[in-house]
Amino acid sequence: MKNKKEEYRALATNIIQLVGGEENIDNVIHCVTRLRFYLKDDTEPNEEELNELKGVMGVVNAGGQYQVVVGQAVEDIHKEVLSQLGISDDQPQHTETTTGLSKNSTTFEKIKHSGNQLIGVITGSVMPIINILAASGIIKSLLAVLTASNLVSETSSAYLIISAMADAVFYFLPIMIGFNAAKRLGGNPLLTAVIGGVIIHPTVLEAANNGLNILSIGTFSFPYVAYTYSIFPMILAAWLVKKLETWLKNWVPTYIQAIFVPIVTIGVVASITFLITGPVITWLSLGLANGLQSLLSLNAPIFGAVINGFYQLLVIFGLHWGIIPIYVNDFATLGYSYLSAMVSVTIVAQGGAALAVAVKSKKQDIKELGYAGAVSAFCGITEPAIYGINLRFRRPFLCASIASAVGGFLTGIFNVNMWSIIGSIIGLPSFIDPENGITANFWYAILVTAVTLFLSFALTYLWGYKDTMKMHAKRSKPKNPAKERLA
């Protein structure tokens, strides 16, 4: 364990130095496999040497972030980076920087920068709890199986406790989202979490369930809204808390700030959330989810084929995290996500391609990379397969993308649905209906997963790889054709 820690410390030191040193770093956050740097000057990093570091799988400059792919040890490496930068892991991680902007910046550049910052806040609010959301969804699905098989009675204490385990993260989602959003914005996480507690207070939920109104002005009423399972209202609330608290501290005498500022902040932000922003954003979130469902209903097979055929390109550019909140919004508002079901098979396809390379190759180092990438992909993380094998030989990535498109087409044909955010083989329990247990949907999901895996493996084994191929160097800085559009 000590050796691992020393290895992470050395890697963190080298990464800091090669991205331009401490003086070039505004902030650093992380997702599941990447360190995401906000740099003062993104031309400073030495990309060639970064790519050659042992432990670095690739480098991506996209979405206003300089991303260093380090794999599943990212959390430990991130802690080492923070430690060497003198930043506490509990310290608010302010991401509203002006990196990339100058006095002469155009309106488009300012809008682009603001868009990048918004995406950063949204993804930064959701990413820390993705794994917990996935685990909770699987617990809910497994409980449905236990109940349907009469192993657990719905009136038993075991059912009550397991159900609480599955539902807790969704019930308290506004508190956790608010806390994370405040950290990303450099605001007050605890004060924001209190706002989350206010809007999901049991009495408020009871009023919402009974269809009561907060107040009425003439014929216009302000109804109570149930905010459990919601995301976006709390992100805006976190921003309001930060702005209002900062303004109050500039005007309120220091000797009464400790009591006066929280009172006013809670009162004002909670009121705005209840009366205006909360209902509006909740309805917009529901509209987004229903709009996506309507789009899927037009031609789900074609939609699935197109989305899946190109989805892993977003992973290469690190832009897939901008889509994750859409999945979470689906689960939060509808309880399921057809889009997440489609994307799940793309992970399997990348694993299948890496596995084919490992099986076919006679080279020991290629075998090790291939098997490691395949196992990681089957557990829901594609970067080791993509950066370690598939993208470096090119053809395996193409084979996986073709298989993904076929998998997306079949997912649309069978109308496969998903009730938890974790995909790939490890996520197969996510296809179990929490209300009805194992249905045809689950068997269709297994069929689509098997076909996608077989096709990806076969294409790669027969055409996508041979030992005489030259492995390309670790991925260099990509040209991102979607960057301008996304930002």
mmCIF file of C-alpha atoms in Angstrom, residues 284-300 303-304 307 323-331 333-334 336-343 415 417:
data_model
loop_
_atom_site.group_PDB
_atom_site.id
_atom_site.type_symbol
_atom_site.label_atom_id
_atom_site.label_comp_id
_atom_site.label_asym_id
_atom_site.label_seq_id
_atom_site.Cartn_x
_atom_site.Cartn_y
_atom_site.Cartn_z
ATOM 1 C CA LEU A 284 -38.607 21.992 -17.591
ATOM 2 C CA SER A 285 -36.807 18.867 -16.326
ATOM 3 C CA LEU A 286 -39.946 16.818 -16.821
ATOM 4 C CA GLY A 287 -40.331 18.381 -20.265
ATOM 5 C CA LEU A 288 -36.739 17.394 -21.123
ATOM 6 C CA ALA A 289 -37.357 13.809 -20.070
ATOM 7 C CA ASN A 290 -40.684 13.578 -21.906
ATOM 8 C CA GLY A 291 -39.197 15.284 -24.965
ATOM 9 C CA LEU A 292 -36.442 12.693 -25.102
ATOM 10 C CA GLN A 293 -39.023 9.922 -24.798
ATOM 11 C CA SER A 294 -40.993 11.462 -27.681
ATOM 12 C CA LEU A 295 -37.826 11.654 -29.793
ATOM 13 C CA LEU A 296 -37.095 8.007 -29.080
ATOM 14 C CA SER A 297 -40.637 7.027 -29.983
ATOM 15 C CA LEU A 298 -40.253 8.475 -33.496
ATOM 16 C CA ASN A 299 -37.791 5.769 -34.537
ATOM 17 C CA ALA A 300 -36.041 4.161 -31.602
ATOM 18 C CA PHE A 303 -31.957 6.702 -32.990
ATOM 19 C CA GLY A 304 -30.211 3.950 -31.016
ATOM 20 C CA ILE A 307 -26.313 7.424 -30.812
ATOM 21 C CA ILE A 323 -24.823 13.742 -21.144
ATOM 22 C CA ILE A 324 -24.791 11.978 -17.764
ATOM 23 C CA PRO A 325 -27.082 14.599 -16.116
ATOM 24 C CA ILE A 326 -29.663 13.808 -18.820
ATOM 25 C CA TYR A 327 -29.652 10.155 -17.710
ATOM 26 C CA VAL A 328 -29.919 11.178 -14.070
ATOM 27 C CA ASN A 329 -32.752 13.543 -14.934
ATOM 28 C CA ASP A 330 -34.552 10.630 -16.632
ATOM 29 C CA PHE A 331 -34.173 8.459 -13.557
ATOM 30 C CA THR A 333 -38.301 12.370 -13.162
ATOM 31 C CA LEU A 334 -39.416 9.107 -14.793
ATOM 32 C CA TYR A 336 -36.084 4.852 -15.861
ATOM 33 C CA SER A 337 -34.054 5.754 -18.971
ATOM 34 C CA TYR A 338 -34.265 4.251 -22.461
ATOM 35 C CA LEU A 339 -31.260 6.374 -23.487
ATOM 36 C CA SER A 340 -29.115 4.886 -20.715
ATOM 37 C CA ALA A 341 -30.141 1.396 -21.863
ATOM 38 C CA MET A 342 -28.883 2.185 -25.362
ATOM 39 C CA VAL A 343 -25.564 3.584 -24.202
ATOM 40 C CA ASN A 415 -37.730 -1.233 -26.568
ATOM 41 C CA ASN A 417 -35.546 -0.030 -20.664
#
